[in-house]
Coordinates of C-alpha atoms in Angstrom, one line a residue:
C379 CA -7.5 174.9 -63.8
E380 CA -11.2 176.7 -62.8
T381 CA -11.2 180.1 -60.9
E382 CA -14.2 181.3 -59.0
N383 CA -15.3 185.5 -59.4
T384 CA -18.0 187.0 -57.3
V385 CA -20.1 190.1 -59.3
H386 CA -22.0 192.2 -57.9
G387 CA -23.6 188.5 -56.0
K388 CA -23.4 186.9 -59.0
R389 CA -20.8 183.2 -59.1
Y390 CA -19.1 183.2 -62.9
Y391 CA -17.2 180.5 -63.1
K392 CA -14.0 180.5 -65.9
S393 CA -12.0 177.1 -66.8
M394 CA -8.8 176.6 -68.3
H395 CA -7.5 173.9 -69.7
L396 CA -3.2 173.8 -69.4
G397 CA -2.9 170.3 -70.8
H398 CA -3.1 166.4 -69.7
A399 CA -1.7 165.6 -66.9
G400 CA -1.4 161.2 -67.5
R401 CA -1.7 159.0 -65.2
T402 CA -0.3 159.2 -61.6
P403 CA 0.2 156.7 -58.5
A404 CA -1.5 158.0 -55.8
H405 CA 1.8 157.8 -54.0
E406 CA 4.1 159.3 -56.3
A407 CA 1.3 162.4 -56.7
R408 CA 1.2 162.7 -52.7
Q409 CA 5.2 163.1 -52.5
K410 CA 5.1 165.4 -55.4
A411 CA 1.9 167.4 -53.8
L412 CA 4.9 167.4 -50.6
R413 CA 7.6 168.3 -52.3
I414 CA 5.2 171.9 -53.8
L415 CA 4.2 172.3 -51.0
G416 CA 8.1 172.6 -48.9
T417 CA 9.7 174.5 -51.5
R418 CA 6.5 177.2 -51.3
A419 CA 6.8 177.0 -47.8
N420 CA 10.9 177.8 -48.3
F421 CA 9.9 180.7 -49.9
G422 CA 6.5 182.0 -48.3
P423 CA 6.1 185.5 -46.8
N424 CA 5.8 184.2 -43.1
S425 CA 9.5 181.5 -43.4
R426 CA 12.5 181.2 -44.0
A427 CA 15.0 180.5 -46.7
P428 CA 17.5 177.7 -47.3
V429 CA 20.0 177.5 -45.2
K430 CA 23.7 176.0 -46.8
L431 CA 25.5 174.0 -45.3
D432 CA 29.0 176.8 -44.8
D433 CA 26.5 179.5 -43.1
A434 CA 25.1 176.6 -40.4
M435 CA 28.6 175.4 -39.7
T436 CA 29.8 178.8 -38.8
Q437 CA 27.1 179.8 -36.6
H438 CA 27.3 175.8 -35.2
V439 CA 30.8 176.7 -34.2
G440 CA 29.9 179.9 -33.1
E441 CA 27.4 178.2 -30.7
L442 CA 29.6 176.1 -29.6
L443 CA 32.5 178.6 -28.5
H444 CA 30.4 180.4 -26.6
E445 CA 28.3 177.6 -25.2
A446 CA 32.8 175.9 -24.0
I447 CA 33.6 179.5 -22.6
Q448 CA 29.9 179.7 -20.5
A449 CA 31.1 176.9 -18.5
G450 CA 34.9 178.4 -18.3
K451 CA 36.3 175.8 -21.0
D452 CA 38.8 177.1 -24.3
G453 CA 36.7 175.9 -26.9
R454 CA 39.0 173.5 -28.6
W455 CA 35.9 170.9 -29.8
S456 CA 34.6 173.8 -31.8
R457 CA 38.3 174.1 -33.1
E458 CA 38.2 170.6 -34.2
S459 CA 34.4 170.9 -35.2
M460 CA 35.6 173.4 -37.4
G461 CA 39.0 171.3 -38.7
F462 CA 36.7 168.6 -39.6
Y463 CA 34.2 170.1 -41.7
T464 CA 37.0 171.8 -44.0
R465 CA 38.9 168.8 -44.3
N466 CA 36.5 166.6 -45.7
L467 CA 32.5 168.8 -46.3
Q468 CA 33.1 172.0 -47.6
R469 CA 34.0 172.0 -50.9
D470 CA 31.9 169.1 -51.9
F471 CA 28.6 170.5 -50.1
G472 CA 29.8 174.0 -48.2
N473 CA 27.3 175.7 -50.8
R474 CA 24.7 173.2 -50.2
T475 CA 20.9 173.4 -48.7
L476 CA 20.9 171.2 -45.7
N477 CA 17.3 170.6 -46.9
A478 CA 19.5 169.0 -50.4
L479 CA 21.3 167.0 -47.9
S480 CA 19.0 166.0 -45.8
D481 CA 17.3 164.6 -49.0
A482 CA 20.0 162.8 -49.8
P483 CA 21.6 160.6 -47.5
D484 CA 22.8 157.7 -50.1
M485 CA 25.1 160.7 -50.9
I486 CA 26.1 161.3 -47.5
K487 CA 26.9 158.3 -47.0
D488 CA 29.2 157.3 -50.2
A489 CA 31.4 160.7 -48.8
H490 CA 31.7 159.3 -45.9
L491 CA 33.2 155.5 -47.1
K492 CA 35.3 158.5 -49.2
I493 CA 36.6 159.4 -45.9
T494 CA 37.0 156.4 -44.4
K495 CA 39.5 155.3 -47.1
A496 CA 41.5 159.0 -47.3
S497 CA 42.0 159.4 -43.7
G498 CA 40.4 156.3 -41.8
E499 CA 37.3 155.4 -39.3
S500 CA 38.1 157.4 -36.9
E501 CA 38.4 160.6 -39.1
A502 CA 35.2 159.2 -41.1
N503 CA 32.4 159.3 -37.7
H504 CA 33.8 162.2 -36.3
T505 CA 33.1 163.9 -39.5
M506 CA 29.8 162.7 -39.3
R507 CA 29.4 163.0 -36.1
V508 CA 30.0 167.1 -36.8
L509 CA 27.9 167.2 -39.6
R510 CA 24.5 165.4 -37.7
A511 CA 24.9 168.0 -34.9
C512 CA 25.3 170.3 -36.7
Y513 CA 22.1 169.9 -38.7
R514 CA 20.6 168.9 -35.3
R515 CA 21.0 172.5 -34.1
A516 CA 19.5 174.2 -37.0
Q517 CA 16.7 172.2 -36.5
K518 CA 15.9 173.7 -33.0
S519 CA 15.7 177.2 -35.3
N520 CA 14.6 176.7 -38.5
R521 CA 11.2 174.0 -38.3
T522 CA 11.2 174.3 -42.0
L523 CA 13.6 171.3 -41.6
P524 CA 13.1 167.1 -42.7
S525 CA 13.2 165.7 -39.6
A526 CA 15.9 163.3 -40.9
H527 CA 19.3 164.1 -40.8
P528 CA 21.8 163.5 -43.3
C529 CA 23.9 160.8 -41.6
T530 CA 20.7 158.5 -41.4
A531 CA 21.8 155.8 -44.4
V532 CA 25.6 156.4 -43.0
L533 CA 27.5 152.8 -42.0
W534 CA 29.7 153.7 -38.9
N535 CA 33.0 152.6 -38.3
K536 CA 33.6 150.4 -35.6
E537 CA 36.1 152.3 -33.8
K538 CA 38.4 151.3 -31.9
R539 CA 39.2 152.3 -27.9
R540 CA 43.3 153.4 -27.9
D541 CA 45.0 151.4 -25.3
S542 CA 47.1 154.0 -23.2
A543 CA 47.4 152.9 -19.9
L544 CA 51.2 153.1 -18.8
A545 CA 53.2 150.3 -18.3
F546 CA 53.3 149.8 -14.5
G547 CA 56.6 149.4 -14.8
D548 CA 57.6 152.6 -16.1
Y549 CA 55.9 154.9 -13.4
A550 CA 59.4 155.8 -11.7
K551 CA 60.5 157.2 -15.3
F552 CA 56.9 159.3 -15.1
Y553 CA 57.8 160.4 -12.4
Q554 CA 61.5 161.3 -12.3
Q555 CA 60.2 162.8 -16.6
T556 CA 58.1 164.9 -14.4
L557 CA 60.7 166.2 -11.6
E558 CA 63.0 167.2 -15.0
I559 CA 59.7 169.3 -15.7
A560 CA 59.6 171.0 -12.1
R561 CA 62.9 172.6 -12.4
T562 CA 61.6 175.4 -14.6
R563 CA 57.4 174.7 -15.1
P564 CA 56.3 173.3 -11.7
L565 CA 52.8 173.9 -12.1
I566 CA 52.5 172.0 -15.4
A567 CA 55.1 169.2 -13.3
I568 CA 51.7 169.5 -10.4
Y569 CA 49.3 168.9 -13.4
N570 CA 50.3 165.6 -15.2
R571 CA 50.9 164.2 -11.6
L572 CA 47.5 165.3 -10.7
L573 CA 45.8 163.7 -13.9
F574 CA 47.1 159.8 -12.7
L575 CA 45.6 160.0 -8.8
L576 CA 43.0 162.1 -9.7
G577 CA 42.3 159.6 -13.0
G578 CA 40.3 162.5 -14.8
R579 CA 39.8 164.0 -17.9
P580 CA 43.0 165.8 -18.9
G581 CA 40.4 169.7 -19.4
E582 CA 38.1 169.2 -16.1
V583 CA 41.7 169.0 -13.8
A584 CA 43.1 171.8 -15.8
R585 CA 39.8 173.5 -15.2
L586 CA 40.2 173.2 -11.0
R587 CA 40.0 176.2 -9.2
W588 CA 40.0 177.9 -6.1
Q589 CA 36.8 177.6 -4.6
D590 CA 36.3 174.0 -5.3
H591 CA 38.7 172.8 -2.7
D592 CA 37.8 172.1 0.5
P593 CA 41.3 171.2 2.4
V594 CA 39.4 170.7 6.3
K595 CA 36.7 168.0 4.3
R596 CA 39.5 166.8 1.9
R597 CA 37.0 167.2 -1.0
L598 CA 37.2 168.8 -4.5
K599 CA 35.0 169.4 -6.4
I600 CA 35.2 169.0 -10.4
L601 CA 32.9 171.3 -12.6
N602 CA 30.8 170.8 -15.7
T603 CA 32.0 167.1 -16.7
K604 CA 31.2 165.5 -19.8
T605 CA 28.4 163.9 -18.6
G606 CA 26.7 167.2 -17.4
A607 CA 27.5 167.4 -13.6
D608 CA 29.7 168.3 -11.2
L609 CA 31.4 165.8 -9.5
D610 CA 32.7 165.9 -5.4
L611 CA 35.9 163.9 -5.1
P612 CA 37.4 163.1 -2.0
T613 CA 41.4 163.3 -2.3
S614 CA 44.0 161.4 0.0
D615 CA 47.6 162.8 1.2
A616 CA 48.7 162.5 -2.1
I617 CA 45.8 164.8 -3.4
E618 CA 46.4 166.8 -0.9
A619 CA 50.1 167.1 -0.8
E620 CA 49.9 168.6 -4.8
L621 CA 47.6 170.9 -4.4
S622 CA 49.3 172.4 -1.3
A623 CA 52.4 172.7 -4.0
A624 CA 50.3 173.8 -6.7
L625 CA 48.9 177.2 -3.8
A626 CA 52.7 177.5 -3.3
H627 CA 53.1 179.3 -7.1
R628 CA 50.1 180.9 -6.8
Q629 CA 50.6 184.5 -7.7
H630 CA 48.0 186.2 -6.4
P631 CA 45.2 185.3 -4.1
N632 CA 42.2 186.3 -5.1
D633 CA 43.5 183.8 -8.7
T634 CA 41.1 181.7 -9.5
W635 CA 42.0 178.6 -11.4
V636 CA 45.1 176.2 -10.2
F637 CA 46.5 176.4 -13.2
F638 CA 47.1 179.6 -14.1
A639 CA 47.7 180.7 -17.1
P640 CA 48.2 184.1 -19.5
T641 CA 44.9 183.0 -22.1
R642 CA 41.5 184.1 -22.3
I643 CA 40.5 182.1 -19.8
G644 CA 43.0 182.4 -17.3
H645 CA 44.0 178.9 -16.9
M646 CA 46.1 176.2 -19.0
K647 CA 44.5 175.0 -22.2
R648 CA 47.0 173.1 -23.3
W649 CA 48.2 170.1 -21.7
R650 CA 50.3 168.2 -23.5
E651 CA 54.1 168.8 -24.1
D652 CA 56.7 167.9 -25.9
K653 CA 57.9 164.3 -27.5
G654 CA 59.7 163.0 -25.0
E655 CA 59.0 164.8 -21.8
L656 CA 56.8 163.2 -21.0
C657 CA 55.9 159.1 -21.1
A658 CA 52.4 159.7 -20.1
Q659 CA 50.2 162.5 -20.9
G660 CA 46.7 163.7 -21.9
N661 CA 44.0 161.1 -21.4
M662 CA 46.9 157.9 -20.6
G663 CA 46.6 159.1 -17.2
R664 CA 42.9 158.6 -16.5
H665 CA 43.9 154.9 -19.0
S666 CA 46.4 154.7 -16.1
Y667 CA 43.9 155.3 -13.2
R668 CA 41.7 153.0 -14.4
T669 CA 44.1 149.7 -14.9
L670 CA 45.8 150.1 -11.6
A671 CA 42.2 150.0 -9.9
Q672 CA 41.4 147.1 -11.7
A673 CA 44.6 145.4 -10.8
I674 CA 44.7 145.9 -7.0
G675 CA 41.1 145.3 -7.1
I676 CA 39.6 148.4 -6.3
N677 CA 35.5 148.1 -6.5
P678 CA 34.7 148.8 -10.0
F679 CA 31.9 151.2 -9.2
D680 CA 33.5 153.1 -7.2
C681 CA 36.1 153.8 -9.3
R682 CA 33.3 154.8 -12.3
L683 CA 32.1 157.3 -8.9
L684 CA 35.7 158.3 -8.7
Q685 CA 36.8 159.3 -12.6
G686 CA 32.7 161.1 -12.9
H687 CA 31.1 158.4 -15.6
S688 CA 27.7 158.3 -15.9
L689 CA 25.6 155.7 -14.0
G690 CA 23.6 153.4 -16.1
G691 CA 20.2 151.8 -15.0
S692 CA 17.6 152.5 -12.6
S693 CA 19.0 151.2 -9.3
D694 CA 22.6 152.7 -10.0
G695 CA 19.9 155.8 -9.8
Y696 CA 19.7 155.3 -6.6
V697 CA 22.3 155.8 -5.2
S698 CA 23.8 158.8 -2.1
L699 CA 27.2 160.0 -3.6
E700 CA 27.1 162.1 -0.5
H701 CA 27.1 159.7 1.8
L702 CA 29.8 157.3 -0.1
I703 CA 32.6 160.0 -0.7
D704 CA 34.0 159.5 3.0
T705 CA 32.9 155.5 2.5
S706 CA 33.8 153.8 -0.2
M707 CA 35.1 155.9 -2.5
R708 CA 37.6 157.4 0.3
D709 CA 38.6 154.2 0.9
A710 CA 39.7 153.4 -2.7
Q711 CA 40.9 156.6 -3.4
I712 CA 43.2 156.4 -0.8
K713 CA 43.9 153.1 -2.2
M714 CA 44.7 153.9 -5.1
S715 CA 47.1 157.4 -4.3
E716 CA 49.1 155.2 -1.9
E717 CA 49.7 152.1 -4.9
I718 CA 51.0 155.3 -7.9
V719 CA 53.5 156.6 -5.3
R720 CA 54.9 153.4 -4.5
R721 CA 55.3 152.8 -8.0
W722 CA 56.3 156.0 -8.7
H723 CA 59.4 155.8 -6.0
A724 CA 59.9 151.8 -6.5
D725 CA 63.2 152.7 -8.5
R726 CA 64.7 155.1 -5.4

């Protein structure tokens, strides 16, 4: 080790023998040097201290909740994310730093396999997605984190989409069940029927606003869909009838939400009834809509537009939805509503 000093314009060199290092391959020396430089950078005067996973997850979930509230949502995913974390990761990895987790992808891979055996394929995959999202959010504000997230070595499980469409013979049963619910909770009954008529996602239908409904043009706008875009839909007679029924239960002219509820955000956020009350609820309405559309020959592209699926390919991006809302989309919506209502009343 050699140091240099200057005294009265003269240079002096001082050497000190620190020991024998031996021979090291160049690539190993480079890796060691990068680790040392990274450690010093993390503790330097203008750098950030290592972040523990516990702290990063708390910040991640908090920001998820803030984003949900800003979008008029109830923050369900923020709660579920914390649930996946506390059940599967917190005990073993909560006190570890994000840097350490990034440097140990095999350890995270083993954790994924362990969760799969204990709780199932879907639980393990969701847990890893939460960890990956937490790490990527932390990267945005902490440039010292490695570019590779901790889940790079995970062997993702193959997940099967649940077959949850309502059987064609049970449509009348479902309708009768909504009539029973309507005796005490009319808005809940209307909401569940609209899930079938719109084929929408439960949370998006729960956030319908009166100002986004145009009864003259017979259109309905759904804001902040899963794809990130707003969705303009044509309505049918059956959809307009359900919205009119909901309007009759509007408590105050200034109420914003179609399905208002005494919650912090002002609209309903629980869309599953007690077991046995309804033979179809939640996403079953959406799955049933698509299944029935296939059965009666609705154009698949119109169905994608009506259900708000993201469009793929450059040619799909050329489509002007404004020109289709009152043509093919409206025709498809009317045909779907007529078929659904016919099946609802099939046994009457």
